[in-house]
PDB file of C-alpha atoms in Angstrom:
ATOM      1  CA  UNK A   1     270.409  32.603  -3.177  1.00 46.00           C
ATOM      2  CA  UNK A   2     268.416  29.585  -4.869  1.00 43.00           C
ATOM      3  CA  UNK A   3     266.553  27.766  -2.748  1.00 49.00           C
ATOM      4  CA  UNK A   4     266.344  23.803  -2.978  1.00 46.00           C
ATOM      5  CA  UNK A   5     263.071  23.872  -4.729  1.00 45.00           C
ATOM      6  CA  UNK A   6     264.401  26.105  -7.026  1.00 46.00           C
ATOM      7  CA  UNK A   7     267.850  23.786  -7.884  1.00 46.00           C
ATOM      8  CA  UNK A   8     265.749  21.083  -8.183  1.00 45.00           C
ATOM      9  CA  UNK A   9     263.857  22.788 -10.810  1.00 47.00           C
ATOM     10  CA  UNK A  10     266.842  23.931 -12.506  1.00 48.00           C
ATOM     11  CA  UNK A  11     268.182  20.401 -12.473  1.00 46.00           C
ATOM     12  CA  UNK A  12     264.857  18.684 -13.790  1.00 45.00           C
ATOM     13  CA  UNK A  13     264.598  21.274 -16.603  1.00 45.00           C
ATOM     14  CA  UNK A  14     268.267  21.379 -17.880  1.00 49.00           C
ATOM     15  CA  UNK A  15     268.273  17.056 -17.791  1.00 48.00           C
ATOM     16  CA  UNK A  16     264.871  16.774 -19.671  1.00 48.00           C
ATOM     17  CA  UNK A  17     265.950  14.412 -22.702  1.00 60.00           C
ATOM     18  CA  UNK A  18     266.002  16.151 -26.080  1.00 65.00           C
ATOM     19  CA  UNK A  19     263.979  14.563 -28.689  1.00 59.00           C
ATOM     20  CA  UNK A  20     263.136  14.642 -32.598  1.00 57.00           C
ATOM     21  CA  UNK A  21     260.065  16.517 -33.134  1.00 58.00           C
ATOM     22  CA  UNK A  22     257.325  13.883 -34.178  1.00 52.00           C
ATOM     23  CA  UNK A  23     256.898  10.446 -34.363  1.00 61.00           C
ATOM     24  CA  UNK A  24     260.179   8.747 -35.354  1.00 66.00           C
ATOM     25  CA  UNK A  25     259.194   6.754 -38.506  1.00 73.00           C
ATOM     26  CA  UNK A  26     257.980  10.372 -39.899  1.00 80.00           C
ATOM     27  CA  UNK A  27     262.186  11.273 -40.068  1.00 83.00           C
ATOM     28  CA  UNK A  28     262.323   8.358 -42.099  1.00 87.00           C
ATOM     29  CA  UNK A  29     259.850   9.168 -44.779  1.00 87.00           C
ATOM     30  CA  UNK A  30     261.313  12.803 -44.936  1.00 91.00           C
ATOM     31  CA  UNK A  31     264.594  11.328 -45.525  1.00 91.00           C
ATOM     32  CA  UNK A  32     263.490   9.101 -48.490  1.00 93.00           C
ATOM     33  CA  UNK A  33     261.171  11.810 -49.567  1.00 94.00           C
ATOM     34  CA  UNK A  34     264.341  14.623 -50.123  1.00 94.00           C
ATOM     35  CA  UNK A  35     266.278  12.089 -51.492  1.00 95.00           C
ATOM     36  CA  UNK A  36     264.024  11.628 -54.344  1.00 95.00           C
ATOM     37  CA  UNK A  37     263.813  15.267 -54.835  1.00 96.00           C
ATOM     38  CA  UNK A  38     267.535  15.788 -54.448  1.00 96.00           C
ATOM     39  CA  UNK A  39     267.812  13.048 -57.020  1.00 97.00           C
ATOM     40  CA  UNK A  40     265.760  15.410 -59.159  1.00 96.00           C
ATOM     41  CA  UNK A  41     267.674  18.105 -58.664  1.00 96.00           C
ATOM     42  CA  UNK A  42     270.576  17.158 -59.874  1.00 97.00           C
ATOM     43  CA  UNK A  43     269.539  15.674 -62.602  1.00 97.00           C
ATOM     44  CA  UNK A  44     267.962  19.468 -63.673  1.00 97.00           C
ATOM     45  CA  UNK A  45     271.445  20.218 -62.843  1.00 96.00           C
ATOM     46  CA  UNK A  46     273.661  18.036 -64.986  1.00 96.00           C
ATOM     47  CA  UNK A  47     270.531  18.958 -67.980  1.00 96.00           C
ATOM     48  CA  UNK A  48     271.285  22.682 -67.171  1.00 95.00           C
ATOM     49  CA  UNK A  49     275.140  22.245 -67.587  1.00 94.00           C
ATOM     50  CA  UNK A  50     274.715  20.367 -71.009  1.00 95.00           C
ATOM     51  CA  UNK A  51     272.422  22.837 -72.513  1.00 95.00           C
ATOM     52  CA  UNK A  52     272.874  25.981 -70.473  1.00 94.00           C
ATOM     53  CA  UNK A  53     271.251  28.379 -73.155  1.00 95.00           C
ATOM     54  CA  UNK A  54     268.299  26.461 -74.111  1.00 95.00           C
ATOM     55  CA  UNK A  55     267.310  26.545 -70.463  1.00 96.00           C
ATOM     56  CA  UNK A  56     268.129  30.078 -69.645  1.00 96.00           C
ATOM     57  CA  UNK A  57     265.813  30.631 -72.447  1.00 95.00           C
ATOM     58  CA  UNK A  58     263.269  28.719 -70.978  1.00 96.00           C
ATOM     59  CA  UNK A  59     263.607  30.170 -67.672  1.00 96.00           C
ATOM     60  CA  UNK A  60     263.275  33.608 -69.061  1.00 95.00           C
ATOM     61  CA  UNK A  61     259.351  32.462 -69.708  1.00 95.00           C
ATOM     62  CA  UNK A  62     258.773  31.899 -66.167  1.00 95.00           C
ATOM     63  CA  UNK A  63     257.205  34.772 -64.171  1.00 93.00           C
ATOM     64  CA  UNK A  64     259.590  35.020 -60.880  1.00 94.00           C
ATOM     65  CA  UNK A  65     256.424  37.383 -59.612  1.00 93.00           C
ATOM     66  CA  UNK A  66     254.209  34.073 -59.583  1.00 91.00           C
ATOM     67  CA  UNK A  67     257.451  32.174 -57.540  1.00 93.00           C
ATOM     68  CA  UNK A  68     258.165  35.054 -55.375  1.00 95.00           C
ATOM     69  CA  UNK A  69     254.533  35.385 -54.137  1.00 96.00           C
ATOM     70  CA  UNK A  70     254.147  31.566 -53.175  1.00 96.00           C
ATOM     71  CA  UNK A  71     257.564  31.934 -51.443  1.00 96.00           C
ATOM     72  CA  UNK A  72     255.903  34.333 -48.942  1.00 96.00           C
ATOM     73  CA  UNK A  73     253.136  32.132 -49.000  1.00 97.00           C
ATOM     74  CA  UNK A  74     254.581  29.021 -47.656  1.00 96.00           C
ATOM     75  CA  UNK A  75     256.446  30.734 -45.161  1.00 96.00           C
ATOM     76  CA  UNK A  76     253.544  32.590 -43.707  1.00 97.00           C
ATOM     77  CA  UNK A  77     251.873  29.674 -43.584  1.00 97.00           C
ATOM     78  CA  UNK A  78     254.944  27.651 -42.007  1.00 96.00           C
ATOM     79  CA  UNK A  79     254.938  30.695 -39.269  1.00 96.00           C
ATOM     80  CA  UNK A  80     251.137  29.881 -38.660  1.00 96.00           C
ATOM     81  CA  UNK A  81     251.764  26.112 -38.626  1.00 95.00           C
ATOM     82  CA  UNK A  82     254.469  26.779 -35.723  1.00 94.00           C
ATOM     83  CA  UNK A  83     252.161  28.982 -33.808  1.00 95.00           C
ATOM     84  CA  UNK A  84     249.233  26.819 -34.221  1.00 93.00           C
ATOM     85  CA  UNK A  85     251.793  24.012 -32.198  1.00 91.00           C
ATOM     86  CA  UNK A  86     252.627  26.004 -29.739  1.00 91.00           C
ATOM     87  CA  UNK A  87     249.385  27.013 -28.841  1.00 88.00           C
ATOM     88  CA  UNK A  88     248.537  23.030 -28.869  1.00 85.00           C
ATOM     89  CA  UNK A  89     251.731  22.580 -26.874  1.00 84.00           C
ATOM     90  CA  UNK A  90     250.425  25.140 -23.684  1.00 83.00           C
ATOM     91  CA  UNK A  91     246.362  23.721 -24.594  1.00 80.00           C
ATOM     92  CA  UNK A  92     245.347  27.671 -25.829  1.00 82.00           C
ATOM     93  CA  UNK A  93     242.481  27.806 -27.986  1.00 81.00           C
ATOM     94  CA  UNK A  94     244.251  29.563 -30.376  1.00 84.00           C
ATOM     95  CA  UNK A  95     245.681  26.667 -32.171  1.00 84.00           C
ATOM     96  CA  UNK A  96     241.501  26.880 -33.846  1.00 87.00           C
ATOM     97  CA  UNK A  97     242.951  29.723 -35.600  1.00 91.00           C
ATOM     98  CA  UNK A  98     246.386  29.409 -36.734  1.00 94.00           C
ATOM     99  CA  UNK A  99     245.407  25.927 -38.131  1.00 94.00           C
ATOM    100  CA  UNK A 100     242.908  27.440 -40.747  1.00 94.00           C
ATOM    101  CA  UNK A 101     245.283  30.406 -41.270  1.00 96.00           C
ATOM    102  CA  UNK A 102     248.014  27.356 -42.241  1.00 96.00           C
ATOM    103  CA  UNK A 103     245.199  25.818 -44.931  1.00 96.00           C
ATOM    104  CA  UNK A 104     244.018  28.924 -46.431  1.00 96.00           C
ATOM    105  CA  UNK A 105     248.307  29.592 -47.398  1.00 97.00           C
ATOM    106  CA  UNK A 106     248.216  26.299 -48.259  1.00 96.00           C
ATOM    107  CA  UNK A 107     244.970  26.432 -51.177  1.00 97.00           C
ATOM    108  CA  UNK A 108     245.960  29.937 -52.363  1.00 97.00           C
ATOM    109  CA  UNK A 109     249.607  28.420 -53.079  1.00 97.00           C
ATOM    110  CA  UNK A 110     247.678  25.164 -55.128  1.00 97.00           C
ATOM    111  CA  UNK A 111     245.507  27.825 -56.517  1.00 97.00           C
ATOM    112  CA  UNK A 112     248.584  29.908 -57.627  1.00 96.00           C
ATOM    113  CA  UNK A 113     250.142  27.198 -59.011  1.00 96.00           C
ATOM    114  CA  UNK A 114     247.179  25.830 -61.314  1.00 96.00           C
ATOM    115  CA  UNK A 115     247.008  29.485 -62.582  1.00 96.00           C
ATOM    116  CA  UNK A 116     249.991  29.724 -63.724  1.00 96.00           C
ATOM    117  CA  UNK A 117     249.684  26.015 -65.223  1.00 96.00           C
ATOM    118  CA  UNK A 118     246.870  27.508 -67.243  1.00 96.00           C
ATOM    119  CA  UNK A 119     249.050  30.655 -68.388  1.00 95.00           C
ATOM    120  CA  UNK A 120     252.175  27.809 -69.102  1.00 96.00           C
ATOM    121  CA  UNK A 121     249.825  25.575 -70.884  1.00 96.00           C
ATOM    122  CA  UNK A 122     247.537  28.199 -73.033  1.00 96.00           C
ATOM    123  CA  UNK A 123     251.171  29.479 -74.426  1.00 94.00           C
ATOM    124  CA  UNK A 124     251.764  25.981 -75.593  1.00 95.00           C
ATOM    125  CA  UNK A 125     254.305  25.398 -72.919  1.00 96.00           C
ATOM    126  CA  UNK A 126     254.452  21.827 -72.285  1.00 96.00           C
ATOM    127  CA  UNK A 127     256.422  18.377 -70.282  1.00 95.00           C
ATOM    128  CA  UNK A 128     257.257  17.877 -73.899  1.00 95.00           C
ATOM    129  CA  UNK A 129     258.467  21.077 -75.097  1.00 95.00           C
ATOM    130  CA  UNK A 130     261.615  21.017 -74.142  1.00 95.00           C
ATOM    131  CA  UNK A 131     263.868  19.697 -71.058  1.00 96.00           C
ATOM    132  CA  UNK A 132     263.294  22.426 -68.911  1.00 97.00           C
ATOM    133  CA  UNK A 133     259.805  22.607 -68.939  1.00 97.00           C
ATOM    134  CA  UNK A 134     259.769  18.725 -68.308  1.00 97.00           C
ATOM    135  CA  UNK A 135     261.319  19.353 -65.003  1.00 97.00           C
ATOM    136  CA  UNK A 136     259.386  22.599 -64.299  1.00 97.00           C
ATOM    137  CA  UNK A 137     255.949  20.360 -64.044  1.00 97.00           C
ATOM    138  CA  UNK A 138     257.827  17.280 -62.974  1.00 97.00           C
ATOM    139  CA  UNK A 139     259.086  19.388 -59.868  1.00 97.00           C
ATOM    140  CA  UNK A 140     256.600  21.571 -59.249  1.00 97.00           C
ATOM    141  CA  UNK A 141     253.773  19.221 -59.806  1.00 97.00           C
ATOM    142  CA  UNK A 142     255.253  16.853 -57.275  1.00 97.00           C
ATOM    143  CA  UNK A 143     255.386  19.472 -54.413  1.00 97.00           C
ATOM    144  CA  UNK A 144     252.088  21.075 -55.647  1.00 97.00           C
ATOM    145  CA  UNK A 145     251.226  17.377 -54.403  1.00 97.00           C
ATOM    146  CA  UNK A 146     253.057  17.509 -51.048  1.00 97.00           C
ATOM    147  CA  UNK A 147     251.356  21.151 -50.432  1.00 97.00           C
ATOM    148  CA  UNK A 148     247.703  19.732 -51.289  1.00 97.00           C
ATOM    149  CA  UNK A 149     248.409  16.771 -49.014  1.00 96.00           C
ATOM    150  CA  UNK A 150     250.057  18.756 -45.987  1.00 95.00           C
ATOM    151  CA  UNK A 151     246.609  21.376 -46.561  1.00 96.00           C
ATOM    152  CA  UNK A 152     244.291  18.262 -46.367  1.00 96.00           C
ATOM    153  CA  UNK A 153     246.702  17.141 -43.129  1.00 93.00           C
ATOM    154  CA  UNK A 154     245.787  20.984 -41.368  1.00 94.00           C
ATOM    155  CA  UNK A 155     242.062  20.847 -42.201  1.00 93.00           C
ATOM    156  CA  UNK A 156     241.376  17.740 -40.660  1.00 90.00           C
ATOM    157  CA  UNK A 157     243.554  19.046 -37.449  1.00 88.00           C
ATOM    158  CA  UNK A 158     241.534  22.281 -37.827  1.00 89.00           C
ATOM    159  CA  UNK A 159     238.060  19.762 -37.697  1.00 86.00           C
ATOM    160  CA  UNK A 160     239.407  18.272 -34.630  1.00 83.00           C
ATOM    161  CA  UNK A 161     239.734  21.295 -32.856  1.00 82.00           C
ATOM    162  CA  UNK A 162     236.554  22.491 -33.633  1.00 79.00           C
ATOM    163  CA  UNK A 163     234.787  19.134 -32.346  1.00 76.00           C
ATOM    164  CA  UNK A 164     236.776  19.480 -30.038  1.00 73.00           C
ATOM    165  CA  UNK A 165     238.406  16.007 -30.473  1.00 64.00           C
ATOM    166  CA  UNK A 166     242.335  17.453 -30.260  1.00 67.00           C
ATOM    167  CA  UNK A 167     243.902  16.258 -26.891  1.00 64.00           C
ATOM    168  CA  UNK A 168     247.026  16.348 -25.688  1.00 63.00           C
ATOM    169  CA  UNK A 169     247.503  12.289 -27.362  1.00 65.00           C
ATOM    170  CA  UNK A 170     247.259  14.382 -30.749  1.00 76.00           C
ATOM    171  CA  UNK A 171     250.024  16.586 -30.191  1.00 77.00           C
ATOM    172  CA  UNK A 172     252.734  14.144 -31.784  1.00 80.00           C
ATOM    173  CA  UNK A 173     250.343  13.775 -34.740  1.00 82.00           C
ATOM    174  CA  UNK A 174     250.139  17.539 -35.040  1.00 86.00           C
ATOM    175  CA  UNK A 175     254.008  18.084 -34.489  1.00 87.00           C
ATOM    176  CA  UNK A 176     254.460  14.942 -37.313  1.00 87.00           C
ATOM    177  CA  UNK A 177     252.931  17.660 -39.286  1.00 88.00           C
ATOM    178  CA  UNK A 178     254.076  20.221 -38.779  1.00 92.00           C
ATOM    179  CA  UNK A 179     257.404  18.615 -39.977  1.00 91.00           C
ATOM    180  CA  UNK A 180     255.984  17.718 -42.804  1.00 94.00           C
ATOM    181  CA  UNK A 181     254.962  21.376 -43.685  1.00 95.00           C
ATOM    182  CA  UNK A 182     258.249  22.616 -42.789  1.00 94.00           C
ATOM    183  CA  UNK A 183     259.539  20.152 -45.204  1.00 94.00           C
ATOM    184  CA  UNK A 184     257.602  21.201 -47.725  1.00 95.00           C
ATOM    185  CA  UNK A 185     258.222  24.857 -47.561  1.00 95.00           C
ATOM    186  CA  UNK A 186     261.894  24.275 -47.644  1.00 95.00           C
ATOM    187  CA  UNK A 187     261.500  22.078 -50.779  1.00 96.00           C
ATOM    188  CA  UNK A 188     259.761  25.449 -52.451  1.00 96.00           C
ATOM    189  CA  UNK A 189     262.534  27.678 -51.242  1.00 95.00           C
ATOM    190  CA  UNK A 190     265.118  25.639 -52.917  1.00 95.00           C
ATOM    191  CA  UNK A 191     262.645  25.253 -55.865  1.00 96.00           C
ATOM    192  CA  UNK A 192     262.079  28.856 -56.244  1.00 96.00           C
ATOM    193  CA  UNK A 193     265.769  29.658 -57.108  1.00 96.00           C
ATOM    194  CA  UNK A 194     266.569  26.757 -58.962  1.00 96.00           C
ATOM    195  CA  UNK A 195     263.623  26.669 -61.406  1.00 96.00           C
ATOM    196  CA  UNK A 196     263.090  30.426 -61.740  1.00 96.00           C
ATOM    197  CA  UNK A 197     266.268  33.299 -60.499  1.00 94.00           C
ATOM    198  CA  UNK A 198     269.675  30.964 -61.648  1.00 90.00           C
ATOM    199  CA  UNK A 199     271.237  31.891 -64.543  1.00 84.00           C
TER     200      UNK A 199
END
């Protein structure tokens, strides 16, 4: 039997109004943001298509170990960026740890990446080698850029919790980016594929 207390409860939860996650000009920037990238990727595509063998060559060079390893990277840190919200969502301290835990993904990935840079670069593998490799920095150096951005984003979050200085007015920023993250781990997992498993 529910009680009035409880139907009223029922009815406030089920007609709470659904909203985007983050501030609304944020959806915009994401927007223009995979549209460049998309851009991007099919030009790689239409390059691919006219000179399918000089860039499965290419690929070949690329270690899929390095690409594989930041995939699980990113989305560990994606899970710690969504656990670090929800602790900020229900005010639990933990949100001090999953926020560092997010940042530390976040510099290993960069630090990954300019490792393998090195290994690319010692090998005289260039922009200007060939086509392929053009777009392998072009890409990859862009969202190396998004991921040293989004880690910069979670240590200063991380600093306000510590000073204590997050409060509940902070949340949307925190939410805004956490978007952002999730953004850029999905760029990566399309990425991944496209630069270093299709054939």
């Amino acid at each position: 039997i529910m009680t009035e207390s409880t139907t009223t409860a029922a009815t406030t939860k089920t007609s709470a109004p659904r909203r985007l996650a983050g501030v609304e000009g944020l959806w915009v920037f994401i927007g223009v943001d995979m549209t460049f990238f998309l851009l991007l990727f099919l030009s790689f595509m239409v390059g691919r298509r006219d000179a399918t063998e000089e860039y499965e060559t290419a690929r070949r060079v690329l270690n899929p170990t390095f690409g594989g390893v930041n995939t699980l990277i990113l989305l560990t840190s994606s899970w710690c960026v969504v656990m670090a919200v929800r602790a900020a969502r229900d005010k639990r301290p933990e949100v001090s740890r999953w926020l560092p835990a997010a940042a530390y993904c976040g510099v290993v990935f960069a630090a990954l990446k300019v490792v393998e840079y090195a290994s690319k670069i010692s090998d005289g593998l260039t922009p200007a080698t060939n086509d392929f490799f053009m777009y392998y920095f072009v890409l990859t150096g862009f969202h190396l850029m998004h991921v040293v951005a989004g880690t910069v984003m979670l240590l200063v979050f991380w600093n306000m919790t510590r000073r204590n200085t997050l409060s509940s007015n902070h949340f949307l920023a925190l939410e805004s980016g956490a978007v952002f993250w999730h953004m850029v781990d999905m760029l990566w997992i399309i990425l991944f594929p496209l630069l270093y498993l299709m054939r």
